[in-house]
Structure formats: C-alpha cells, structure tokens
Amino acid sequence: MFDHYQEVSGEPVDEAERLDRALGDRDWTVPAPGSVASRFRAPSGDLAVVSLGDPTHPRVVLVPGVSGSKEDFVLMLPVLAKAGYFVQSFDLAGQYESGRAGPPRGKRYDYDLFVNDLVAFLDDGGPAHVLGYSFAGTVAKLVLVRRPDLVLSLTLLATPPEPGNGFRGVRGLGPYTFLAGGRIGAALMIWGIRTNKNHVPPQRLEFVRMRFDHTSRRSIEDIIRLMKRAPDVRDQVAATPVPKLVAVGSHDLWPTDLHAEFARRIGARLVVYPTGHSPCETAPHQLARDMIALFEGAG
C-alpha cells in the first residue's frame, strides 16, 4: 500500500541497517536469484507462488496485503533463505498474478475466503513462521486463532492496530473514513498510489501501476470493506503461546503509539524502522534480522 521514503542520518547500528541504507531502485518484476515460480490450487482458485531455499528447512510464509503481491518481499527472500529457511509468498486472491482467483459469482471476497486460502497453503506445505502484511496481518491473526497448529511464529507488518473500522486511527484522515465505502475507499487508495503520493522511486512506481492492470478492482473494494469491520481477536491472539512480532515504520499510516498498544495487548515485541508503511521494501534486512531472532525464540 502506502510508503514514505525517508533519509536517515548518523552511523548505521549494524550490517542490516547499512545494507538497507544502500538500497536503490530496482526492476521489481525480476525475481530473487534461484527462486521458483509455481501455482497453488487454493479454495478460491489458482494462486501465484514464489519459493526460495531448501524445502527441507524450516518454512517461512510471507503474505502481502491489498494491492500488493509476492514481489513486495523480493529483497527479503534471499536474506531469509541464506539464514537457513525455506521462504514462500503468494499473491492473495484477486491480486496481481492471482487476479482470477476469488469467490463464486454473486459472492464477495470475505475473511473466510482469505483465511481458508492461507490455511490450505499452510496445510499443504506444513506449519510455518507467518508474516502478514497490512490487511493480511488481520488474516494471519484469524488463521492463528483457528489453526494454531499451523503457525510457528507470527509477524504482523504494518497491520491495522485496532479492530472494527481499522482506518479510524489513520493519521489525519482517520476520523473521516467512516464516510467512505469500499468503492470510494478503493478509488482513493488507487489514485494515491498511481499519482505517487508516496514518493516511491521510478521503477517501483512503474511496477505498482502495472500491477493494477492484473488486479481485480472488486477485490480491492471488498477488502476495503473488510478492513472497516475487522474482528477483535486480540485476546485470543494473546492467549496463543507462539512468539509474536509487530513491525512498523515510524511514518506508518497509523501512529506508533497505536501499534505499541496493540503489541502490548497481544504480547508481541514491537520494532520500529525509520520508514513508512512498507518496511519489507525499504528496510528488508532489518526486518529479516528481527524475524530471524523471533524464529530462534520459537525454538
């Protein structure tokens, strides 16, 4: 979704931060070297998948959010695979190369559709360390509550921190978001991305614009509606014993204090990077570093 590219001053604290500061623009259609593309037959239809690493190694599944895709994690896959993990990501139903997947005619994309797809994907390959990005963080929470046996650890990346209308806490516009339904909300989001209100580099902008050509507009509208009625499973998530991480940018859509309260409520560690809504793109080495520490804590 949205991001904010920020200049950072001072000496980097470690190699991960140094590598992130050195990142430049890239062709986001080019996969990580050695990665394998495939299709997975999910309940909603065929989903586009990318995998990297040894399938016998511990599994990590990275789930992108609305208007996103598996390519959002292309910089993280090699880092996690090199650390000894088998890493996979897939486009959500209706998004990019999974654009044809979705509900039966006359039905809407709903939470059960996305939860059932993720459960099927995890069931097929075995339990995994799961990251849910933005909207997919809510999906990942629901999977953890329904099928805790499939989730080894949970990372929530820039996930809406409040239940109900998840947009109500958004900086600036939050109090007015109740006025916009799915269609208007989707139109505003797409307009903001297409017109580069996030000030992303040229090749990134070219990619996200192209991605809309393959994404179901109806899926975006339905997901915006879902994000305005997010179920409250904070207590159930807190009750699960798996290690949890809340990872956000200091310039995220939601203020850091809301993320901090959310992390406290579910018993998660909070990490904050000097970036916006997409640390997987702008701080991938630091995010991978903190996830690996989480995995090691899962024992």
PDB file of C-alpha atoms in Angstrom:
ATOM      1  CA  MET A   1       0.000   0.000   0.000  1.00  0.00           C
ATOM      2  CA  PHE A   2       1.452   3.351   1.039  1.00  0.00           C
ATOM      3  CA  ASP A   3       5.015   4.190   1.973  1.00  0.00           C
ATOM      4  CA  HIS A   4       7.243   7.101   2.803  1.00  0.00           C
ATOM      5  CA  TYR A   5      10.896   7.077   1.795  1.00  0.00           C
ATOM      6  CA  GLN A   6      12.962   8.843   4.444  1.00  0.00           C
ATOM      7  CA  GLU A   7      16.579   9.920   4.593  1.00  0.00           C
ATOM      8  CA  VAL A   8      18.366   8.623   7.692  1.00  0.00           C
ATOM      9  CA  SER A   9      21.399  10.305   9.238  1.00  0.00           C
ATOM     10  CA  GLY A  10      24.058   9.030  11.633  1.00  0.00           C
ATOM     11  CA  GLU A  11      26.057   5.823  11.549  1.00  0.00           C
ATOM     12  CA  PRO A  12      24.182   2.570  10.931  1.00  0.00           C
ATOM     13  CA  VAL A  13      23.908   0.431  14.031  1.00  0.00           C
ATOM     14  CA  ASP A  14      24.664  -2.863  12.252  1.00  0.00           C
ATOM     15  CA  GLU A  15      25.187  -4.506   8.877  1.00  0.00           C
ATOM     16  CA  ALA A  16      21.436  -4.904   8.295  1.00  0.00           C
ATOM     17  CA  GLU A  17      20.865  -1.174   8.626  1.00  0.00           C
ATOM     18  CA  ARG A  18      23.896  -0.422   6.457  1.00  0.00           C
ATOM     19  CA  LEU A  19      22.566  -2.675   3.697  1.00  0.00           C
ATOM     20  CA  ASP A  20      19.130  -1.081   3.881  1.00  0.00           C
ATOM     21  CA  ARG A  21      20.573   2.408   3.586  1.00  0.00           C
ATOM     22  CA  ALA A  22      22.435   1.309   0.454  1.00  0.00           C
ATOM     23  CA  LEU A  23      19.291   0.096  -1.314  1.00  0.00           C
ATOM     24  CA  GLY A  24      18.447   1.717  -4.614  1.00  0.00           C
ATOM     25  CA  ASP A  25      15.637   1.409  -7.106  1.00  0.00           C
ATOM     26  CA  ARG A  26      15.346  -1.896  -8.973  1.00  0.00           C
ATOM     27  CA  ASP A  27      13.231  -3.724 -11.537  1.00  0.00           C
ATOM     28  CA  TRP A  28      10.592  -5.212  -9.253  1.00  0.00           C
ATOM     29  CA  THR A  29       9.472  -7.737 -11.871  1.00  0.00           C
ATOM     30  CA  VAL A  30      12.842  -9.546 -11.615  1.00  0.00           C
ATOM     31  CA  PRO A  31      12.659 -12.368  -9.043  1.00  0.00           C
ATOM     32  CA  ALA A  32      15.322 -13.136  -6.485  1.00  0.00           C
ATOM     33  CA  PRO A  33      18.058 -15.347  -7.965  1.00  0.00           C
ATOM     34  CA  GLY A  34      17.250 -19.023  -7.541  1.00  0.00           C
ATOM     35  CA  SER A  35      13.584 -18.502  -6.707  1.00  0.00           C
ATOM     36  CA  VAL A  36      10.953 -20.794  -8.201  1.00  0.00           C
ATOM     37  CA  ALA A  37       7.549 -19.687  -9.510  1.00  0.00           C
ATOM     38  CA  SER A  38       4.574 -22.024  -9.193  1.00  0.00           C
ATOM     39  CA  ARG A  39       0.799 -22.122  -8.810  1.00  0.00           C
ATOM     40  CA  PHE A  40      -1.168 -23.373  -5.818  1.00  0.00           C
ATOM     41  CA  ARG A  41      -4.718 -24.615  -6.138  1.00  0.00           C
ATOM     42  CA  ALA A  42      -6.419 -22.867  -3.219  1.00  0.00           C
ATOM     43  CA  PRO A  43     -10.132 -22.952  -2.339  1.00  0.00           C
ATOM     44  CA  SER A  44     -10.604 -19.617  -4.145  1.00  0.00           C
ATOM     45  CA  GLY A  45      -8.655 -20.655  -7.271  1.00  0.00           C
ATOM     46  CA  ASP A  46      -5.086 -20.700  -8.553  1.00  0.00           C
ATOM     47  CA  LEU A  47      -2.668 -18.531  -6.576  1.00  0.00           C
ATOM     48  CA  ALA A  48       0.722 -17.381  -7.874  1.00  0.00           C
ATOM     49  CA  VAL A  49       3.557 -18.529  -5.591  1.00  0.00           C
ATOM     50  CA  VAL A  50       7.276 -17.815  -5.315  1.00  0.00           C
ATOM     51  CA  SER A  51       9.645 -20.003  -3.266  1.00  0.00           C
ATOM     52  CA  LEU A  52      13.321 -19.808  -2.361  1.00  0.00           C
ATOM     53  CA  GLY A  53      15.528 -22.078  -0.311  1.00  0.00           C
ATOM     54  CA  ASP A  54      15.698 -25.725   0.678  1.00  0.00           C
ATOM     55  CA  PRO A  55      12.196 -27.210   1.174  1.00  0.00           C
ATOM     56  CA  THR A  56      13.552 -29.388   3.978  1.00  0.00           C
ATOM     57  CA  HIS A  57      14.439 -26.293   6.010  1.00  0.00           C
ATOM     58  CA  PRO A  58      12.047 -24.539   8.438  1.00  0.00           C
ATOM     59  CA  ARG A  59       9.314 -22.795   6.484  1.00  0.00           C
ATOM     60  CA  VAL A  60       8.504 -19.083   6.336  1.00  0.00           C
ATOM     61  CA  VAL A  61       5.376 -17.744   4.593  1.00  0.00           C
ATOM     62  CA  LEU A  62       5.139 -14.026   3.768  1.00  0.00           C
ATOM     63  CA  VAL A  63       1.632 -12.817   2.892  1.00  0.00           C
ATOM     64  CA  PRO A  64       1.173  -9.476   1.082  1.00  0.00           C
ATOM     65  CA  GLY A  65      -1.760  -7.142   1.554  1.00  0.00           C
ATOM     66  CA  VAL A  66      -4.351  -5.352  -0.557  1.00  0.00           C
ATOM     67  CA  SER A  67      -2.989  -4.119  -3.916  1.00  0.00           C
ATOM     68  CA  GLY A  68       0.285  -5.869  -3.057  1.00  0.00           C
ATOM     69  CA  SER A  69       1.982  -9.024  -4.284  1.00  0.00           C
ATOM     70  CA  LYS A  70       4.713 -11.523  -3.534  1.00  0.00           C
ATOM     71  CA  GLU A  71       7.217  -9.170  -5.219  1.00  0.00           C
ATOM     72  CA  ASP A  72       6.957  -6.881  -2.190  1.00  0.00           C
ATOM     73  CA  PHE A  73       9.185  -9.416  -0.407  1.00  0.00           C
ATOM     74  CA  VAL A  74      11.756  -9.968  -3.178  1.00  0.00           C
ATOM     75  CA  LEU A  75      14.510  -8.304  -1.121  1.00  0.00           C
ATOM     76  CA  MET A  76      13.741 -10.409   1.954  1.00  0.00           C
ATOM     77  CA  LEU A  77      13.634 -13.847   0.344  1.00  0.00           C
ATOM     78  CA  PRO A  78      17.408 -14.201  -0.179  1.00  0.00           C
ATOM     79  CA  VAL A  79      18.198 -12.980   3.343  1.00  0.00           C
ATOM     80  CA  LEU A  80      15.866 -15.483   4.977  1.00  0.00           C
ATOM     81  CA  ALA A  81      16.892 -18.330   2.666  1.00  0.00           C
ATOM     82  CA  LYS A  82      20.583 -17.679   3.348  1.00  0.00           C
ATOM     83  CA  ALA A  83      19.820 -17.873   7.071  1.00  0.00           C
ATOM     84  CA  GLY A  84      18.529 -21.429   6.596  1.00  0.00           C
ATOM     85  CA  TYR A  85      14.822 -21.052   5.898  1.00  0.00           C
ATOM     86  CA  PHE A  86      12.529 -22.148   3.080  1.00  0.00           C
ATOM     87  CA  VAL A  87      10.683 -18.965   2.165  1.00  0.00           C
ATOM     88  CA  GLN A  88       7.423 -18.679   0.238  1.00  0.00           C
ATOM     89  CA  SER A  89       4.993 -15.937  -0.703  1.00  0.00           C
ATOM     90  CA  PHE A  90       1.837 -15.827  -2.783  1.00  0.00           C
ATOM     91  CA  ASP A  91      -0.470 -13.227  -4.272  1.00  0.00           C
ATOM     92  CA  LEU A  92      -3.791 -13.033  -2.443  1.00  0.00           C
ATOM     93  CA  ALA A  93      -6.907 -13.971  -4.384  1.00  0.00           C
ATOM     94  CA  GLY A  94      -7.828 -11.157  -6.746  1.00  0.00           C
ATOM     95  CA  GLN A  95      -4.381  -9.552  -6.547  1.00  0.00           C
ATOM     96  CA  TYR A  96      -1.845  -9.340  -9.412  1.00  0.00           C
ATOM     97  CA  GLU A  97      -0.993 -12.838 -10.738  1.00  0.00           C
ATOM     98  CA  SER A  98      -3.767 -14.378  -8.614  1.00  0.00           C
ATOM     99  CA  GLY A  99      -6.236 -11.931 -10.160  1.00  0.00           C
ATOM    100  CA  ARG A 100      -8.580 -14.661 -11.434  1.00  0.00           C
ATOM    101  CA  ALA A 101      -8.993 -16.308  -8.025  1.00  0.00           C
ATOM    102  CA  GLY A 102     -11.974 -15.237  -5.985  1.00  0.00           C
ATOM    103  CA  PRO A 103     -15.464 -16.022  -4.725  1.00  0.00           C
ATOM    104  CA  PRO A 104     -18.241 -17.668  -6.733  1.00  0.00           C
ATOM    105  CA  ARG A 105     -20.289 -15.411  -8.975  1.00  0.00           C
ATOM    106  CA  GLY A 106     -22.564 -13.162  -6.922  1.00  0.00           C
ATOM    107  CA  LYS A 107     -20.470 -13.510  -3.754  1.00  0.00           C
ATOM    108  CA  ARG A 108     -17.932 -11.118  -2.262  1.00  0.00           C
ATOM    109  CA  TYR A 109     -14.353 -11.572  -1.119  1.00  0.00           C
ATOM    110  CA  ASP A 110     -14.664 -12.117   2.638  1.00  0.00           C
ATOM    111  CA  TYR A 111     -12.492 -13.062   5.579  1.00  0.00           C
ATOM    112  CA  ASP A 112     -13.313 -16.757   5.258  1.00  0.00           C
ATOM    113  CA  LEU A 113     -12.067 -16.779   1.661  1.00  0.00           C
ATOM    114  CA  PHE A 114      -8.656 -15.360   2.580  1.00  0.00           C
ATOM    115  CA  VAL A 115      -8.378 -17.394   5.793  1.00  0.00           C
ATOM    116  CA  ASN A 116      -9.298 -20.638   4.017  1.00  0.00           C
ATOM    117  CA  ASP A 117      -6.714 -19.959   1.296  1.00  0.00           C
ATOM    118  CA  LEU A 118      -3.934 -19.379   3.826  1.00  0.00           C
ATOM    119  CA  VAL A 119      -4.949 -22.410   5.890  1.00  0.00           C
ATOM    120  CA  ALA A 120      -4.892 -24.567   2.744  1.00  0.00           C
ATOM    121  CA  PHE A 121      -1.463 -23.231   1.766  1.00  0.00           C
ATOM    122  CA  LEU A 122      -0.053 -23.916   5.232  1.00  0.00           C
ATOM    123  CA  ASP A 123      -1.707 -27.335   5.408  1.00  0.00           C
ATOM    124  CA  ASP A 124      -0.170 -28.266   2.068  1.00  0.00           C
ATOM    125  CA  GLY A 125       3.428 -27.456   2.997  1.00  0.00           C
ATOM    126  CA  GLY A 126       3.413 -27.761   6.750  1.00  0.00           C
ATOM    127  CA  PRO A 127       3.494 -25.296   9.674  1.00  0.00           C
ATOM    128  CA  ALA A 128       5.391 -22.070   9.092  1.00  0.00           C
ATOM    129  CA  HIS A 129       6.582 -18.838  10.553  1.00  0.00           C
ATOM    130  CA  VAL A 130       3.935 -16.489   9.144  1.00  0.00           C
ATOM    131  CA  LEU A 131       4.186 -12.800   8.285  1.00  0.00           C
ATOM    132  CA  GLY A 132       1.002 -10.914   7.433  1.00  0.00           C
ATOM    133  CA  TYR A 133       1.439  -7.513   5.814  1.00  0.00           C
ATOM    134  CA  SER A 134      -1.207  -4.832   6.427  1.00  0.00           C
ATOM    135  CA  PHE A 135      -4.643  -6.376   5.675  1.00  0.00           C
ATOM    136  CA  ALA A 136      -3.019  -9.827   5.536  1.00  0.00           C
ATOM    137  CA  GLY A 137      -1.976  -9.330   9.148  1.00  0.00           C
ATOM    138  CA  THR A 138      -5.632  -9.494  10.118  1.00  0.00           C
ATOM    139  CA  VAL A 139      -5.990 -12.656   8.026  1.00  0.00           C
ATOM    140  CA  ALA A 140      -2.913 -14.165   9.694  1.00  0.00           C
ATOM    141  CA  LYS A 141      -4.333 -13.419  13.148  1.00  0.00           C
ATOM    142  CA  LEU A 142      -7.543 -15.243  12.261  1.00  0.00           C
ATOM    143  CA  VAL A 143      -5.546 -18.230  10.994  1.00  0.00           C
ATOM    144  CA  LEU A 144      -3.558 -18.319  14.230  1.00  0.00           C
ATOM    145  CA  VAL A 145      -6.759 -18.331  16.272  1.00  0.00           C
ATOM    146  CA  ARG A 146      -8.461 -21.001  14.144  1.00  0.00           C
ATOM    147  CA  ARG A 147      -5.449 -23.211  13.415  1.00  0.00           C
ATOM    148  CA  PRO A 148      -2.656 -22.508  15.899  1.00  0.00           C
ATOM    149  CA  ASP A 149      -1.016 -25.784  14.906  1.00  0.00           C
ATOM    150  CA  LEU A 150      -0.055 -24.237  11.553  1.00  0.00           C
ATOM    151  CA  VAL A 151       1.699 -21.105  12.882  1.00  0.00           C
ATOM    152  CA  LEU A 152       5.187 -21.359  14.425  1.00  0.00           C
ATOM    153  CA  SER A 153       5.508 -17.604  14.972  1.00  0.00           C
ATOM    154  CA  LEU A 154       3.532 -14.556  13.905  1.00  0.00           C
ATOM    155  CA  THR A 155       4.914 -11.323  12.464  1.00  0.00           C
ATOM    156  CA  LEU A 156       2.416  -8.519  11.891  1.00  0.00           C
ATOM    157  CA  LEU A 157       3.854  -5.977   9.475  1.00  0.00           C
ATOM    158  CA  ALA A 158       2.130  -2.586   9.428  1.00  0.00           C
ATOM    159  CA  THR A 159      -1.123  -4.289  10.391  1.00  0.00           C
ATOM    160  CA  PRO A 160      -4.128  -2.137  11.340  1.00  0.00           C
ATOM    161  CA  PRO A 161      -3.759  -1.953  15.134  1.00  0.00           C
ATOM    162  CA  GLU A 162      -7.438  -1.562  16.045  1.00  0.00           C
ATOM    163  CA  PRO A 163     -10.493  -3.775  15.424  1.00  0.00           C
ATOM    164  CA  GLY A 164     -13.700  -2.540  13.842  1.00  0.00           C
ATOM    165  CA  ASN A 165     -13.021   0.288  11.415  1.00  0.00           C
ATOM    166  CA  GLY A 166      -9.310  -0.269  11.022  1.00  0.00           C
ATOM    167  CA  PHE A 167      -8.930   3.077   9.272  1.00  0.00           C
ATOM    168  CA  ARG A 168     -10.238   5.197  12.123  1.00  0.00           C
ATOM    169  CA  GLY A 169      -6.785   5.677  13.628  1.00  0.00           C
ATOM    170  CA  VAL A 170      -5.047   6.586  10.351  1.00  0.00           C
ATOM    171  CA  ARG A 171      -3.072   9.804  10.638  1.00  0.00           C
ATOM    172  CA  GLY A 172      -5.078  12.834   9.586  1.00  0.00           C
ATOM    173  CA  LEU A 173      -7.916  11.152   7.708  1.00  0.00           C
ATOM    174  CA  GLY A 174      -8.926   8.610  10.341  1.00  0.00           C
ATOM    175  CA  PRO A 175     -11.949  10.475  11.798  1.00  0.00           C
ATOM    176  CA  TYR A 176     -13.461  10.869   8.319  1.00  0.00           C
ATOM    177  CA  THR A 177     -13.002   7.335   6.990  1.00  0.00           C
ATOM    178  CA  PHE A 178     -16.471   6.246   8.082  1.00  0.00           C
ATOM    179  CA  LEU A 179     -17.795   8.400   5.227  1.00  0.00           C
ATOM    180  CA  ALA A 180     -16.117   6.331   2.502  1.00  0.00           C
ATOM    181  CA  GLY A 181     -17.407   2.900   1.499  1.00  0.00           C
ATOM    182  CA  GLY A 182     -15.476   0.212  -0.314  1.00  0.00           C
ATOM    183  CA  ARG A 183     -15.819   1.736  -3.757  1.00  0.00           C
ATOM    184  CA  ILE A 184     -14.766   5.242  -2.740  1.00  0.00           C
ATOM    185  CA  GLY A 185     -12.053   3.946  -0.408  1.00  0.00           C
ATOM    186  CA  ALA A 186     -10.589   1.775  -3.155  1.00  0.00           C
ATOM    187  CA  ALA A 187     -10.705   4.640  -5.646  1.00  0.00           C
ATOM    188  CA  LEU A 188      -8.868   6.946  -3.228  1.00  0.00           C
ATOM    189  CA  MET A 189      -6.227   4.327  -2.466  1.00  0.00           C
ATOM    190  CA  ILE A 190      -5.603   3.529  -6.134  1.00  0.00           C
ATOM    191  CA  TRP A 191      -5.489   7.243  -7.009  1.00  0.00           C
ATOM    192  CA  GLY A 192      -2.922   7.872  -4.275  1.00  0.00           C
ATOM    193  CA  ILE A 193      -0.697   5.039  -5.469  1.00  0.00           C
ATOM    194  CA  ARG A 194      -0.998   5.821  -9.189  1.00  0.00           C
ATOM    195  CA  THR A 195      -0.201   9.508  -8.649  1.00  0.00           C
ATOM    196  CA  ASN A 196       2.775   8.595  -6.429  1.00  0.00           C
ATOM    197  CA  LYS A 197       1.644  10.390  -3.308  1.00  0.00           C
ATOM    198  CA  ASN A 198       4.107   8.064  -1.543  1.00  0.00           C
ATOM    199  CA  HIS A 199       7.107   9.391  -3.489  1.00  0.00           C
ATOM    200  CA  VAL A 200       8.432   5.950  -4.420  1.00  0.00           C
ATOM    201  CA  PRO A 201      11.306   5.600  -6.931  1.00  0.00           C
ATOM    202  CA  PRO A 202      10.522   5.409 -10.672  1.00  0.00           C
ATOM    203  CA  GLN A 203      10.853   1.644 -11.203  1.00  0.00           C
ATOM    204  CA  ARG A 204       8.784   0.907  -8.104  1.00  0.00           C
ATOM    205  CA  LEU A 205       6.094   3.278  -9.338  1.00  0.00           C
ATOM    206  CA  GLU A 206       6.099   1.643 -12.767  1.00  0.00           C
ATOM    207  CA  PHE A 207       5.641  -1.763 -11.171  1.00  0.00           C
ATOM    208  CA  VAL A 208       2.789  -0.850  -8.817  1.00  0.00           C
ATOM    209  CA  ARG A 209       0.938   0.911 -11.623  1.00  0.00           C
ATOM    210  CA  MET A 210       1.322  -2.132 -13.872  1.00  0.00           C
ATOM    211  CA  ARG A 211       0.145  -4.437 -11.099  1.00  0.00           C
ATOM    212  CA  PHE A 212      -3.264  -2.757 -11.059  1.00  0.00           C
ATOM    213  CA  ASP A 213      -3.805  -3.896 -14.659  1.00  0.00           C
ATOM    214  CA  HIS A 214      -3.952  -7.501 -13.405  1.00  0.00           C
ATOM    215  CA  THR A 215      -5.722  -6.949 -10.075  1.00  0.00           C
ATOM    216  CA  SER A 216      -9.462  -7.311  -9.587  1.00  0.00           C
ATOM    217  CA  ARG A 217     -10.937  -3.919  -8.715  1.00  0.00           C
ATOM    218  CA  ARG A 218     -13.756  -5.736  -6.929  1.00  0.00           C
ATOM    219  CA  SER A 219     -11.250  -7.493  -4.667  1.00  0.00           C
ATOM    220  CA  ILE A 220      -9.799  -4.162  -3.574  1.00  0.00           C
ATOM    221  CA  GLU A 221     -13.238  -2.711  -2.912  1.00  0.00           C
ATOM    222  CA  ASP A 222     -14.254  -5.759  -0.886  1.00  0.00           C
ATOM    223  CA  ILE A 223     -11.024  -5.739   1.130  1.00  0.00           C
ATOM    224  CA  ILE A 224     -11.502  -2.070   1.990  1.00  0.00           C
ATOM    225  CA  ARG A 225     -14.957  -3.015   3.293  1.00  0.00           C
ATOM    226  CA  LEU A 226     -13.438  -5.854   5.308  1.00  0.00           C
ATOM    227  CA  MET A 227     -10.847  -3.525   6.817  1.00  0.00           C
ATOM    228  CA  LYS A 228     -13.690  -1.388   8.120  1.00  0.00           C
ATOM    229  CA  ARG A 229     -15.078  -4.297  10.131  1.00  0.00           C
ATOM    230  CA  ALA A 230     -12.036  -6.170  11.389  1.00  0.00           C
ATOM    231  CA  PRO A 231     -12.889  -8.774  14.050  1.00  0.00           C
ATOM    232  CA  ASP A 232     -11.431  -8.295  17.506  1.00  0.00           C
ATOM    233  CA  VAL A 233      -9.276 -11.355  18.226  1.00  0.00           C
ATOM    234  CA  ARG A 234      -6.631  -9.604  20.315  1.00  0.00           C
ATOM    235  CA  ASP A 235      -7.317 -11.630  23.449  1.00  0.00           C
ATOM    236  CA  GLN A 236      -7.278 -14.937  21.536  1.00  0.00           C
ATOM    237  CA  VAL A 237      -4.013 -13.983  19.824  1.00  0.00           C
ATOM    238  CA  ALA A 238      -2.509 -13.023  23.178  1.00  0.00           C
ATOM    239  CA  ALA A 239      -3.526 -16.395  24.603  1.00  0.00           C
ATOM    240  CA  THR A 240      -1.554 -18.342  21.989  1.00  0.00           C
ATOM    241  CA  PRO A 241       1.990 -19.239  23.075  1.00  0.00           C
ATOM    242  CA  VAL A 242       3.721 -18.594  19.725  1.00  0.00           C
ATOM    243  CA  PRO A 243       6.292 -15.760  19.607  1.00  0.00           C
ATOM    244  CA  LYS A 244       4.873 -12.571  18.084  1.00  0.00           C
ATOM    245  CA  LEU A 245       6.391  -9.506  16.472  1.00  0.00           C
ATOM    246  CA  VAL A 246       4.757  -6.216  15.472  1.00  0.00           C
ATOM    247  CA  ALA A 247       6.936  -4.449  12.900  1.00  0.00           C
ATOM    248  CA  VAL A 248       6.153  -0.939  11.646  1.00  0.00           C
ATOM    249  CA  GLY A 249       7.669   2.166  10.130  1.00  0.00           C
ATOM    250  CA  SER A 250       7.887   5.340  12.172  1.00  0.00           C
ATOM    251  CA  HIS A 251       5.931   7.057   9.375  1.00  0.00           C
ATOM    252  CA  ASP A 252       3.310   4.322   9.009  1.00  0.00           C
ATOM    253  CA  LEU A 253      -0.317   5.110   8.197  1.00  0.00           C
ATOM    254  CA  TRP A 254      -1.129   4.540  11.864  1.00  0.00           C
ATOM    255  CA  PRO A 255       0.686   6.356  14.702  1.00  0.00           C
ATOM    256  CA  THR A 256       3.341   4.364  16.515  1.00  0.00           C
ATOM    257  CA  ASP A 257       1.543   4.679  19.845  1.00  0.00           C
ATOM    258  CA  LEU A 258      -1.419   2.715  18.450  1.00  0.00           C
ATOM    259  CA  HIS A 259       0.925  -0.027  17.236  1.00  0.00           C
ATOM    260  CA  ALA A 260       2.666  -0.030  20.617  1.00  0.00           C
ATOM    261  CA  GLU A 261      -0.620  -0.504  22.468  1.00  0.00           C
ATOM    262  CA  PHE A 262      -1.619  -3.244  20.037  1.00  0.00           C
ATOM    263  CA  ALA A 263       1.701  -5.049  20.552  1.00  0.00           C
ATOM    264  CA  ARG A 264       1.303  -4.803  24.327  1.00  0.00           C
ATOM    265  CA  ARG A 265      -2.249  -6.123  24.114  1.00  0.00           C
ATOM    266  CA  ILE A 266      -1.283  -9.268  22.166  1.00  0.00           C
ATOM    267  CA  GLY A 267       2.030  -9.894  23.944  1.00  0.00           C
ATOM    268  CA  ALA A 268       4.253  -9.063  20.991  1.00  0.00           C
ATOM    269  CA  ARG A 269       7.625  -7.385  20.689  1.00  0.00           C
ATOM    270  CA  LEU A 270       7.468  -4.051  18.835  1.00  0.00           C
ATOM    271  CA  VAL A 271      10.132  -2.922  16.347  1.00  0.00           C
ATOM    272  CA  VAL A 272      10.020   0.455  14.594  1.00  0.00           C
ATOM    273  CA  TYR A 273      12.043   1.325  11.483  1.00  0.00           C
ATOM    274  CA  PRO A 274      12.700   4.843  10.116  1.00  0.00           C
ATOM    275  CA  THR A 275      10.431   4.386   7.103  1.00  0.00           C
ATOM    276  CA  GLY A 276       6.750   4.200   6.145  1.00  0.00           C
ATOM    277  CA  HIS A 277       4.150   1.514   5.550  1.00  0.00           C
ATOM    278  CA  SER A 278       6.430  -0.864   3.638  1.00  0.00           C
ATOM    279  CA  PRO A 279       9.484  -1.912   5.669  1.00  0.00           C
ATOM    280  CA  CYS A 280       9.622  -5.096   3.557  1.00  0.00           C
ATOM    281  CA  GLU A 281      10.698  -2.845   0.659  1.00  0.00           C
ATOM    282  CA  THR A 282      12.678  -0.147   2.447  1.00  0.00           C
ATOM    283  CA  ALA A 283      14.130  -1.962   5.499  1.00  0.00           C
ATOM    284  CA  PRO A 284      14.168  -5.618   4.358  1.00  0.00           C
ATOM    285  CA  HIS A 285      17.458  -6.582   6.006  1.00  0.00           C
ATOM    286  CA  GLN A 286      16.446  -5.127   9.357  1.00  0.00           C
ATOM    287  CA  LEU A 287      13.028  -6.765   9.191  1.00  0.00           C
ATOM    288  CA  ALA A 288      14.579 -10.126   8.258  1.00  0.00           C
ATOM    289  CA  ARG A 289      17.098  -9.730  11.109  1.00  0.00           C
ATOM    290  CA  ASP A 290      14.309  -9.216  13.646  1.00  0.00           C
ATOM    291  CA  MET A 291      12.208 -12.037  12.227  1.00  0.00           C
ATOM    292  CA  ILE A 292      15.122 -14.474  12.447  1.00  0.00           C
ATOM    293  CA  ALA A 293      15.547 -13.520  16.115  1.00  0.00           C
ATOM    294  CA  LEU A 294      11.836 -14.235  16.575  1.00  0.00           C
ATOM    295  CA  PHE A 295      12.163 -17.624  14.861  1.00  0.00           C
ATOM    296  CA  GLU A 296      15.051 -18.594  17.081  1.00  0.00           C
ATOM    297  CA  GLY A 297      12.892 -17.757  20.074  1.00  0.00           C
ATOM    298  CA  ALA A 298      10.238 -20.143  18.789  1.00  0.00           C
ATOM    299  CA  GLY A 299      12.692 -22.973  19.495  1.00  0.00           C
TER     300      GLY A 299
END
